Amino acid sequence: MTMDSDASSSVDTTSHRRRIQSTSLAQEAYQVLQQMIVHGELAPGARIVEPALCEQLGISRTPLREALSLLASDGLITPRRNRNAIVSLIDAQELEHLFEVEAGIERLAVSLAAERMSNTEIKQLETLQEQLEKLLEKGDRDAYFTLNQRIHSLLVAGARNPVLEETHRRLLGRLERARYLALDRLGRWQESTDEHRAILEALKVRDGELAGRLLSEHVHHTGDAITAINRAPKGKTETKSPPQASDA
């Protein structure tokens, strides 16, 4: 008895297509919600109302819940039994611990990058630094922040250590909201840009020890800025634009 080879090898791909589409929607929803949380559109403590978010994003509950699961793994939302999840509160002690780890990781990474990065890569960082300085002058906070994050990722990638890079990527995701918040402190934009320039100059002369120390200090200064914002009376330290060039 012969078997129809077409019949025996056929596979119902409908469920697979549904899963791929669902996963894609979940990832898109995750990215949108993550940015809403980072930028304060979904404030700490805000309730996650699934029907409202489904309507707002134009998706069903399945991809939304997958997106919420990813956000929970990033520490950006807090699930609650039999109640709506909430946007996670910013825990000062946890942030202190996270910034300690980030400072250590980035210090190690840039000290290795000073030995391992090509001249072309360092030149690319210099180009990005110039772009960062222009965004500072323009006061484009979102673009400045995005480029800042990219520079940190490139510095770590320069270490040529995939384990270090993956660890840093996960950590940066957990710190993204806090790092964005740090730009609320008066003068932090200019300080951060100047610190980036000093790190770049150390890299250009292949001084890994100096670059590592400067980057570690830079990360700690960001943490200090957040602490200052959290402790200050409302409205005392906030600014939506950087200092003018004439004040720098």
CSV table of N, CA and C in Angstrom, one decimal, residues 1-158:
chain,number,residue,atom,x,y,z
A,1,MET,N,0.9,-1.2,0.0
A,1,MET,CA,0.0,0.0,0.0
A,1,MET,C,0.9,1.2,0.0
A,2,THR,N,0.6,2.1,-0.9
A,2,THR,CA,1.4,3.4,-1.0
A,2,THR,C,0.7,4.5,-0.3
A,3,MET,N,1.4,5.4,0.2
A,3,MET,CA,0.8,6.5,0.9
A,3,MET,C,1.0,7.8,0.1
A,4,ASP,N,0.0,8.6,0.0
A,4,ASP,CA,0.1,9.9,-0.7
A,4,ASP,C,1.2,10.8,0.0
A,5,SER,N,2.3,11.0,-0.7
A,5,SER,CA,3.4,11.7,-0.1
A,5,SER,C,2.9,13.2,0.3
A,6,ASP,N,2.1,13.7,-0.6
A,6,ASP,CA,1.6,15.1,-0.3
A,6,ASP,C,0.8,15.2,0.9
A,7,ALA,N,-0.1,14.1,1.1
A,7,ALA,CA,-0.9,14.1,2.3
A,7,ALA,C,-0.1,13.9,3.5
A,8,SER,N,0.9,13.0,3.4
A,8,SER,CA,1.6,12.6,4.6
A,8,SER,C,2.5,13.8,5.1
A,9,SER,N,2.9,14.6,4.1
A,9,SER,CA,3.9,15.6,4.5
A,9,SER,C,3.2,17.0,4.7
A,10,SER,N,1.9,17.1,4.4
A,10,SER,CA,1.3,18.4,4.6
A,10,SER,C,1.1,18.7,6.1
A,11,VAL,N,1.3,20.0,6.3
A,11,VAL,CA,1.2,20.5,7.7
A,11,VAL,C,0.2,21.7,7.7
A,12,ASP,N,-0.7,21.7,8.7
A,12,ASP,CA,-1.6,22.8,8.8
A,12,ASP,C,-0.8,24.0,9.4
A,13,THR,N,-0.6,25.0,8.6
A,13,THR,CA,0.2,26.2,9.0
A,13,THR,C,-0.7,27.3,9.6
A,14,THR,N,-2.0,27.1,9.6
A,14,THR,CA,-2.9,28.2,10.0
A,14,THR,C,-2.6,28.6,11.5
A,15,SER,N,-2.4,27.6,12.4
A,15,SER,CA,-2.1,28.0,13.8
A,15,SER,C,-0.8,28.6,13.9
A,16,HIS,N,0.2,28.2,13.1
A,16,HIS,CA,1.5,28.8,13.1
A,16,HIS,C,1.5,30.3,12.7
A,17,ARG,N,0.7,30.5,11.6
A,17,ARG,CA,0.5,31.9,11.1
A,17,ARG,C,-0.1,32.8,12.2
A,18,ARG,N,-1.1,32.2,12.9
A,18,ARG,CA,-1.8,33.0,13.9
A,18,ARG,C,-0.8,33.3,15.0
A,19,ARG,N,0.0,32.4,15.4
A,19,ARG,CA,1.0,32.6,16.4
A,19,ARG,C,2.0,33.6,16.1
A,20,ILE,N,2.5,33.6,14.8
A,20,ILE,CA,3.5,34.6,14.4
A,20,ILE,C,2.9,36.0,14.4
A,21,GLN,N,1.6,36.1,13.9
A,21,GLN,CA,1.0,37.4,13.9
A,21,GLN,C,0.8,37.9,15.3
A,22,SER,N,0.3,37.0,16.2
A,22,SER,CA,0.1,37.3,17.6
A,22,SER,C,1.4,37.8,18.3
A,23,THR,N,2.5,37.1,18.0
A,23,THR,CA,3.8,37.4,18.6
A,23,THR,C,4.2,38.8,18.1
A,24,SER,N,4.0,39.0,16.8
A,24,SER,CA,4.4,40.3,16.2
A,24,SER,C,3.6,41.5,16.9
A,25,LEU,N,2.3,41.3,17.1
A,25,LEU,CA,1.5,42.3,17.7
A,25,LEU,C,1.9,42.5,19.1
A,26,ALA,N,2.2,41.4,19.8
A,26,ALA,CA,2.6,41.5,21.2
A,26,ALA,C,3.9,42.3,21.3
A,27,GLN,N,4.9,42.1,20.4
A,27,GLN,CA,6.1,42.8,20.5
A,27,GLN,C,5.9,44.3,20.2
A,28,GLU,N,5.0,44.6,19.2
A,28,GLU,CA,4.7,46.0,18.9
A,28,GLU,C,4.0,46.7,20.1
A,29,ALA,N,3.1,45.9,20.7
A,29,ALA,CA,2.4,46.5,21.9
A,29,ALA,C,3.3,46.7,23.1
A,30,TYR,N,4.3,45.8,23.2
A,30,TYR,CA,5.3,45.9,24.3
A,30,TYR,C,6.1,47.2,24.1
A,31,GLN,N,6.5,47.4,22.8
A,31,GLN,CA,7.3,48.6,22.5
A,31,GLN,C,6.6,49.9,22.8
A,32,VAL,N,5.3,49.9,22.4
A,32,VAL,CA,4.5,51.1,22.6
A,32,VAL,C,4.3,51.4,24.1
A,33,LEU,N,3.9,50.3,24.8
A,33,LEU,CA,3.6,50.5,26.3
A,33,LEU,C,4.9,50.8,27.0
A,34,GLN,N,6.0,50.2,26.6
A,34,GLN,CA,7.3,50.5,27.3
A,34,GLN,C,7.6,52.0,27.2
A,35,GLN,N,7.4,52.5,26.0
A,35,GLN,CA,7.7,53.9,25.8
A,35,GLN,C,6.8,54.8,26.5
A,36,MET,N,5.5,54.4,26.6
A,36,MET,CA,4.5,55.2,27.4
A,36,MET,C,4.9,55.2,28.9
A,37,ILE,N,5.5,54.1,29.4
A,37,ILE,CA,5.9,54.1,30.8
A,37,ILE,C,7.2,54.9,31.0
A,38,VAL,N,8.1,54.7,30.1
A,38,VAL,CA,9.4,55.4,30.2
A,38,VAL,C,9.2,56.9,30.2
A,39,HIS,N,8.3,57.4,29.3
A,39,HIS,CA,8.1,58.8,29.1
A,39,HIS,C,7.0,59.4,30.1
A,40,GLY,N,6.5,58.5,31.0
A,40,GLY,CA,5.6,59.0,32.0
A,40,GLY,C,4.2,59.2,31.6
A,41,GLU,N,3.8,58.7,30.4
A,41,GLU,CA,2.4,58.7,29.9
A,41,GLU,C,1.6,57.7,30.8
A,42,LEU,N,2.2,56.6,31.2
A,42,LEU,CA,1.6,55.7,32.1
A,42,LEU,C,2.5,55.9,33.4
A,43,ALA,N,1.9,56.6,34.4
A,43,ALA,CA,2.7,57.0,35.5
A,43,ALA,C,2.9,55.9,36.5
A,44,PRO,N,3.9,55.9,37.4
A,44,PRO,CA,4.0,54.9,38.4
A,44,PRO,C,2.7,54.8,39.3
A,45,GLY,N,2.3,53.6,39.5
A,45,GLY,CA,1.1,53.4,40.2
A,45,GLY,C,-0.2,53.3,39.4
A,46,ALA,N,-0.1,53.7,38.1
A,46,ALA,CA,-1.3,53.7,37.3
A,46,ALA,C,-1.8,52.3,37.1
A,47,ARG,N,-3.1,52.1,37.1
A,47,ARG,CA,-3.7,50.8,36.9
A,47,ARG,C,-3.7,50.4,35.4
A,48,ILE,N,-3.4,49.2,35.1
A,48,ILE,CA,-3.4,48.7,33.7
A,48,ILE,C,-4.8,48.1,33.5
A,49,VAL,N,-5.6,48.8,32.7
A,49,VAL,CA,-6.9,48.4,32.4
A,49,VAL,C,-6.9,47.8,31.0
A,50,GLU,N,-7.0,46.5,31.0
A,50,GLU,CA,-6.8,45.7,29.7
A,50,GLU,C,-7.8,46.1,28.6
A,51,PRO,N,-9.1,46.2,28.9
A,51,PRO,CA,-10.1,46.5,27.8
A,51,PRO,C,-9.8,47.9,27.2
A,52,ALA,N,-9.4,48.9,28.0
A,52,ALA,CA,-9.1,50.2,27.5
A,52,ALA,C,-7.8,50.2,26.7
A,53,LEU,N,-6.8,49.4,27.1
A,53,LEU,CA,-5.6,49.3,26.3
A,53,LEU,C,-5.8,48.6,25.0
A,54,CYS,N,-6.6,47.5,25.1
A,54,CYS,CA,-6.9,46.8,23.8
A,54,CYS,C,-7.6,47.8,22.8
A,55,GLU,N,-8.5,48.6,23.3
A,55,GLU,CA,-9.1,49.5,22.4
A,55,GLU,C,-8.2,50.6,21.9
A,56,GLN,N,-7.3,51.1,22.8
A,56,GLN,CA,-6.4,52.1,22.4
A,56,GLN,C,-5.4,51.6,21.4
A,57,LEU,N,-4.9,50.4,21.6
A,57,LEU,CA,-3.9,49.8,20.7
A,57,LEU,C,-4.4,49.1,19.5
A,58,GLY,N,-5.7,48.8,19.5
A,58,GLY,CA,-6.4,48.1,18.4
A,58,GLY,C,-6.0,46.6,18.3
A,59,ILE,N,-5.8,46.0,19.5
A,59,ILE,CA,-5.4,44.6,19.5
A,59,ILE,C,-6.3,43.8,20.5
A,60,SER,N,-6.3,42.5,20.4
A,60,SER,CA,-7.1,41.6,21.3
A,60,SER,C,-6.3,41.4,22.6
A,61,ARG,N,-6.9,40.7,23.5
A,61,ARG,CA,-6.3,40.5,24.8
A,61,ARG,C,-5.1,39.6,24.8
A,62,THR,N,-5.1,38.6,23.8
A,62,THR,CA,-3.9,37.7,23.8
A,62,THR,C,-2.6,38.4,23.6
A,63,PRO,N,-2.4,39.2,22.5
A,63,PRO,CA,-1.1,39.9,22.4
A,63,PRO,C,-0.9,40.9,23.5
A,64,LEU,N,-1.9,41.5,24.0
A,64,LEU,CA,-1.8,42.5,25.0
A,64,LEU,C,-1.2,41.8,26.3
A,65,ARG,N,-1.7,40.6,26.6
A,65,ARG,CA,-1.2,39.9,27.8
A,65,ARG,C,0.2,39.4,27.6
A,66,GLU,N,0.5,39.1,26.4
A,66,GLU,CA,1.9,38.7,26.1
A,66,GLU,C,2.8,39.9,26.3
A,67,ALA,N,2.4,41.1,25.9
A,67,ALA,CA,3.2,42.3,26.0
A,67,ALA,C,3.3,42.6,27.5
A,68,LEU,N,2.2,42.5,28.3
A,68,LEU,CA,2.3,42.8,29.7
A,68,LEU,C,3.2,41.8,30.4
A,69,SER,N,3.3,40.6,30.0
A,69,SER,CA,4.2,39.6,30.6
A,69,SER,C,5.6,40.1,30.4
A,70,LEU,N,5.9,40.6,29.2
A,70,LEU,CA,7.3,41.1,28.9
A,70,LEU,C,7.6,42.3,29.8
A,71,LEU,N,6.6,43.2,29.9
A,71,LEU,CA,6.8,44.4,30.8
A,71,LEU,C,7.0,44.0,32.2
A,72,ALA,N,6.3,43.0,32.7
A,72,ALA,CA,6.5,42.5,34.0
A,72,ALA,C,7.9,41.9,34.2
A,73,SER,N,8.4,41.2,33.2
A,73,SER,CA,9.8,40.6,33.3
A,73,SER,C,10.8,41.7,33.4
A,74,ASP,N,10.5,42.9,32.8
A,74,ASP,CA,11.4,44.1,32.8
A,74,ASP,C,11.3,44.9,34.1
A,75,GLY,N,10.3,44.5,34.9
A,75,GLY,CA,10.1,45.2,36.2
A,75,GLY,C,9.3,46.5,36.0
A,76,LEU,N,8.7,46.7,34.8
A,76,LEU,CA,8.0,47.9,34.6
A,76,LEU,C,6.5,47.9,35.0
A,77,ILE,N,5.9,46.7,35.1
A,77,ILE,CA,4.6,46.6,35.7
A,77,ILE,C,4.6,45.6,36.8
A,78,THR,N,3.7,45.7,37.7
A,78,THR,CA,3.6,44.8,38.8
A,78,THR,C,2.2,44.1,38.8
A,79,PRO,N,2.2,42.7,38.5
A,79,PRO,CA,0.9,42.0,38.5
A,79,PRO,C,0.4,41.9,39.9
A,80,ARG,N,-1.0,41.9,40.0
A,80,ARG,CA,-1.6,41.7,41.3
A,80,ARG,C,-2.7,40.7,41.2
A,81,ARG,N,-2.7,39.8,42.2
A,81,ARG,CA,-3.7,38.7,42.1
A,81,ARG,C,-5.1,39.2,42.2
A,82,ASN,N,-5.9,38.8,41.2
A,82,ASN,CA,-7.4,39.2,41.1
A,82,ASN,C,-7.6,40.7,41.0
A,83,ARG,N,-6.6,41.4,40.6
A,83,ARG,CA,-6.8,42.9,40.5
A,83,ARG,C,-6.0,43.3,39.3
A,84,ASN,N,-6.2,44.5,38.8
A,84,ASN,CA,-5.5,45.0,37.7
A,84,ASN,C,-4.0,45.2,38.1
A,85,ALA,N,-3.1,44.9,37.1
A,85,ALA,CA,-1.7,45.2,37.3
A,85,ALA,C,-1.5,46.7,37.4
A,86,ILE,N,-0.4,47.1,37.9
A,86,ILE,CA,-0.1,48.5,38.0
A,86,ILE,C,1.3,48.8,37.4
A,87,VAL,N,1.5,50.0,37.0
A,87,VAL,CA,2.8,50.4,36.6
A,87,VAL,C,3.7,50.5,37.8
A,88,SER,N,4.8,49.8,37.8
A,88,SER,CA,5.6,49.6,39.0
A,88,SER,C,6.1,51.0,39.5
A,89,LEU,N,6.1,51.1,40.8
A,89,LEU,CA,6.6,52.2,41.5
A,89,LEU,C,8.1,52.2,41.4
A,90,ILE,N,8.7,53.4,41.4
A,90,ILE,CA,10.2,53.5,41.4
A,90,ILE,C,10.7,53.3,42.8
A,91,ASP,N,11.4,52.2,43.0
A,91,ASP,CA,12.0,51.9,44.3
A,91,ASP,C,13.4,52.4,44.4
A,92,ALA,N,13.6,53.3,45.3
A,92,ALA,CA,14.9,54.0,45.4
A,92,ALA,C,16.0,53.0,45.7
A,93,GLN,N,15.8,52.1,46.6
A,93,GLN,CA,16.9,51.1,47.0
A,93,GLN,C,17.2,50.2,45.8
A,94,GLU,N,16.2,49.8,45.1
A,94,GLU,CA,16.4,48.9,44.0
A,94,GLU,C,17.2,49.6,42.9
A,95,LEU,N,16.8,50.9,42.7
A,95,LEU,CA,17.6,51.7,41.7
A,95,LEU,C,19.0,51.8,42.1
A,96,GLU,N,19.3,52.0,43.3
A,96,GLU,CA,20.7,52.2,43.8
A,96,GLU,C,21.4,50.9,43.5
A,97,HIS,N,20.8,49.7,43.7
A,97,HIS,CA,21.5,48.5,43.4
A,97,HIS,C,21.7,48.3,41.9
A,98,LEU,N,20.7,48.7,41.1
A,98,LEU,CA,20.8,48.5,39.6
A,98,LEU,C,21.9,49.4,39.1
A,99,PHE,N,22.0,50.7,39.6
A,99,PHE,CA,23.0,51.6,39.1
A,99,PHE,C,24.4,51.1,39.5
A,100,GLU,N,24.5,50.5,40.7
A,100,GLU,CA,25.8,49.9,41.1
A,100,GLU,C,26.3,48.9,40.1
A,101,VAL,N,25.3,48.0,39.7
A,101,VAL,CA,25.7,46.9,38.8
A,101,VAL,C,26.0,47.5,37.4
A,102,GLU,N,25.2,48.5,36.9
A,102,GLU,CA,25.4,49.1,35.6
A,102,GLU,C,26.8,49.8,35.6
A,103,ALA,N,27.1,50.5,36.7
A,103,ALA,CA,28.4,51.1,36.7
A,103,ALA,C,29.6,50.1,36.6
A,104,GLY,N,29.4,49.0,37.3
A,104,GLY,CA,30.5,48.0,37.2
A,104,GLY,C,30.6,47.3,35.8
A,105,ILE,N,29.4,47.0,35.2
A,105,ILE,CA,29.4,46.4,33.9
A,105,ILE,C,30.0,47.4,32.9
A,106,GLU,N,29.6,48.6,32.9
A,106,GLU,CA,30.0,49.5,31.8
A,106,GLU,C,31.5,49.9,32.1
A,107,ARG,N,31.9,49.9,33.3
A,107,ARG,CA,33.4,50.2,33.5
A,107,ARG,C,34.2,49.1,32.9
A,108,LEU,N,33.8,47.8,33.2
A,108,LEU,CA,34.5,46.7,32.7
A,108,LEU,C,34.5,46.7,31.1
A,109,ALA,N,33.3,47.0,30.6
A,109,ALA,CA,33.1,46.9,29.1
A,109,ALA,C,34.0,48.0,28.4
A,110,VAL,N,34.0,49.2,28.9
A,110,VAL,CA,34.7,50.2,28.2
A,110,VAL,C,36.2,50.1,28.4
A,111,SER,N,36.6,49.5,29.5
A,111,SER,CA,38.1,49.2,29.6
A,111,SER,C,38.5,48.2,28.6
A,112,LEU,N,37.7,47.2,28.3
A,112,LEU,CA,38.0,46.2,27.3
A,112,LEU,C,37.8,46.8,25.9
A,113,ALA,N,36.8,47.7,25.7
A,113,ALA,CA,36.6,48.3,24.4
A,113,ALA,C,37.8,49.2,24.0
A,114,ALA,N,38.4,49.8,25.0
A,114,ALA,CA,39.6,50.6,24.7
A,114,ALA,C,40.7,49.8,24.0
A,115,GLU,N,40.7,48.6,24.2
A,115,GLU,CA,41.7,47.7,23.6
A,115,GLU,C,41.2,47.1,22.3
A,116,ARG,N,39.9,46.8,22.2
A,116,ARG,CA,39.3,46.0,21.2
A,116,ARG,C,38.6,46.8,20.1
A,117,MET,N,38.1,48.0,20.3
A,117,MET,CA,37.4,48.7,19.3
A,117,MET,C,38.3,49.1,18.2
A,118,SER,N,37.8,49.1,17.0
A,118,SER,CA,38.6,49.6,15.8
A,118,SER,C,38.6,51.1,15.8
A,119,ASN,N,39.5,51.7,15.1
A,119,ASN,CA,39.5,53.1,14.9
A,119,ASN,C,38.3,53.6,14.2
A,120,THR,N,37.7,52.8,13.3
A,120,THR,CA,36.5,53.2,12.7
A,120,THR,C,35.3,53.3,13.7
A,121,GLU,N,35.3,52.4,14.6
A,121,GLU,CA,34.2,52.4,15.6
A,121,GLU,C,34.3,53.6,16.5
A,122,ILE,N,35.5,53.9,16.9
A,122,ILE,CA,35.8,55.1,17.7
A,122,ILE,C,35.4,56.4,17.0
A,123,LYS,N,35.7,56.4,15.7
A,123,LYS,CA,35.3,57.5,14.8
A,123,LYS,C,33.8,57.6,14.8
A,124,GLN,N,33.1,56.5,14.7
A,124,GLN,CA,31.6,56.5,14.7
A,124,GLN,C,31.1,57.1,16.0
A,125,LEU,N,31.7,56.7,17.1
A,125,LEU,CA,31.3,57.3,18.4
A,125,LEU,C,31.5,58.8,18.4
A,126,GLU,N,32.6,59.3,17.8
A,126,GLU,CA,32.8,60.7,17.8
A,126,GLU,C,31.7,61.4,17.0
A,127,THR,N,31.3,60.8,15.9
A,127,THR,CA,30.2,61.4,15.1
A,127,THR,C,28.9,61.4,15.9
A,128,LEU,N,28.6,60.3,16.6
A,128,LEU,CA,27.4,60.3,17.5
A,128,LEU,C,27.5,61.3,18.6
A,129,GLN,N,28.7,61.5,19.1
A,129,GLN,CA,28.9,62.5,20.2
A,129,GLN,C,28.6,63.9,19.6
A,130,GLU,N,29.0,64.2,18.4
A,130,GLU,CA,28.7,65.5,17.8
A,130,GLU,C,27.2,65.7,17.6
A,131,GLN,N,26.5,64.6,17.2
A,131,GLN,CA,25.0,64.6,17.1
A,131,GLN,C,24.4,64.8,18.4
A,132,LEU,N,24.9,64.2,19.5
A,132,LEU,CA,24.4,64.4,20.8
A,132,LEU,C,24.5,65.9,21.3
A,133,GLU,N,25.6,66.5,21.0
A,133,GLU,CA,25.8,67.9,21.3
A,133,GLU,C,24.8,68.8,20.6
A,134,LYS,N,24.5,68.5,19.4
A,134,LYS,CA,23.5,69.2,18.6
A,134,LYS,C,22.1,69.1,19.2
A,135,LEU,N,21.8,67.9,19.6
A,135,LEU,CA,20.5,67.6,20.2
A,135,LEU,C,20.3,68.3,21.5
A,136,LEU,N,21.4,68.5,22.2
A,136,LEU,CA,21.4,69.2,23.5
A,136,LEU,C,21.1,70.7,23.2
A,137,GLU,N,21.7,71.3,22.2
A,137,GLU,CA,21.4,72.6,21.8
A,137,GLU,C,20.0,72.8,21.3
A,138,LYS,N,19.4,71.8,20.6
A,138,LYS,CA,18.0,71.9,20.2
A,138,LYS,C,17.0,71.7,21.3
A,139,GLY,N,17.4,71.0,22.3
A,139,GLY,CA,16.5,70.7,23.4
A,139,GLY,C,15.6,69.5,23.1
A,140,ASP,N,16.0,68.6,22.2
A,140,ASP,CA,15.1,67.5,21.7
A,140,ASP,C,15.4,66.4,22.7
A,141,ARG,N,14.6,66.3,23.7
A,141,ARG,CA,14.8,65.4,24.8
A,141,ARG,C,14.7,63.9,24.4
A,142,ASP,N,13.6,63.6,23.6
A,142,ASP,CA,13.4,62.2,23.2
A,142,ASP,C,14.6,61.7,22.3
A,143,ALA,N,14.9,62.5,21.3
A,143,ALA,CA,16.0,62.1,20.4
A,143,ALA,C,17.3,62.0,21.2
A,144,TYR,N,17.5,63.0,22.1
A,144,TYR,CA,18.8,63.0,22.9
A,144,TYR,C,18.9,61.7,23.7
A,145,PHE,N,17.8,61.3,24.3
A,145,PHE,CA,17.8,60.2,25.2
A,145,PHE,C,18.0,58.9,24.4
A,146,THR,N,17.3,58.8,23.2
A,146,THR,CA,17.5,57.6,22.4
A,146,THR,C,19.0,57.5,21.9
A,147,LEU,N,19.6,58.6,21.5
A,147,LEU,CA,21.0,58.5,21.1
A,147,LEU,C,21.9,58.2,22.2
A,148,ASN,N,21.6,58.8,23.4
A,148,ASN,CA,22.4,58.5,24.6
A,148,ASN,C,22.4,57.0,24.9
A,149,GLN,N,21.2,56.4,24.8
A,149,GLN,CA,21.1,54.9,25.1
A,149,GLN,C,21.9,54.1,24.0
A,150,ARG,N,21.9,54.6,22.8
A,150,ARG,CA,22.6,53.9,21.7
A,150,ARG,C,24.1,54.0,21.9
A,151,ILE,N,24.6,55.1,22.4
A,151,ILE,CA,26.0,55.3,22.7
A,151,ILE,C,26.5,54.3,23.8
A,152,HIS,N,25.7,54.2,24.8
A,152,HIS,CA,26.0,53.3,25.9
A,152,HIS,C,26.1,51.9,25.4
A,153,SER,N,25.1,51.5,24.6
A,153,SER,CA,25.1,50.1,24.0
A,153,SER,C,26.3,49.9,23.1
A,154,LEU,N,26.7,50.9,22.3
A,154,LEU,CA,27.9,50.7,21.5
A,154,LEU,C,29.2,50.6,22.3
A,155,LEU,N,29.3,51.3,23.4
A,155,LEU,CA,30.4,51.2,24.2
A,155,LEU,C,30.6,49.8,24.8
A,156,VAL,N,29.5,49.2,25.2
A,156,VAL,CA,29.5,47.9,25.7
A,156,VAL,C,29.8,46.9,24.6
A,157,ALA,N,29.2,47.1,23.5
A,157,ALA,CA,29.4,46.2,22.3
A,157,ALA,C,30.9,46.2,21.9
A,158,GLY,N,31.6,47.3,22.2
A,158,GLY,CA,33.0,47.3,21.8
A,158,GLY,C,33.9,46.4,22.6
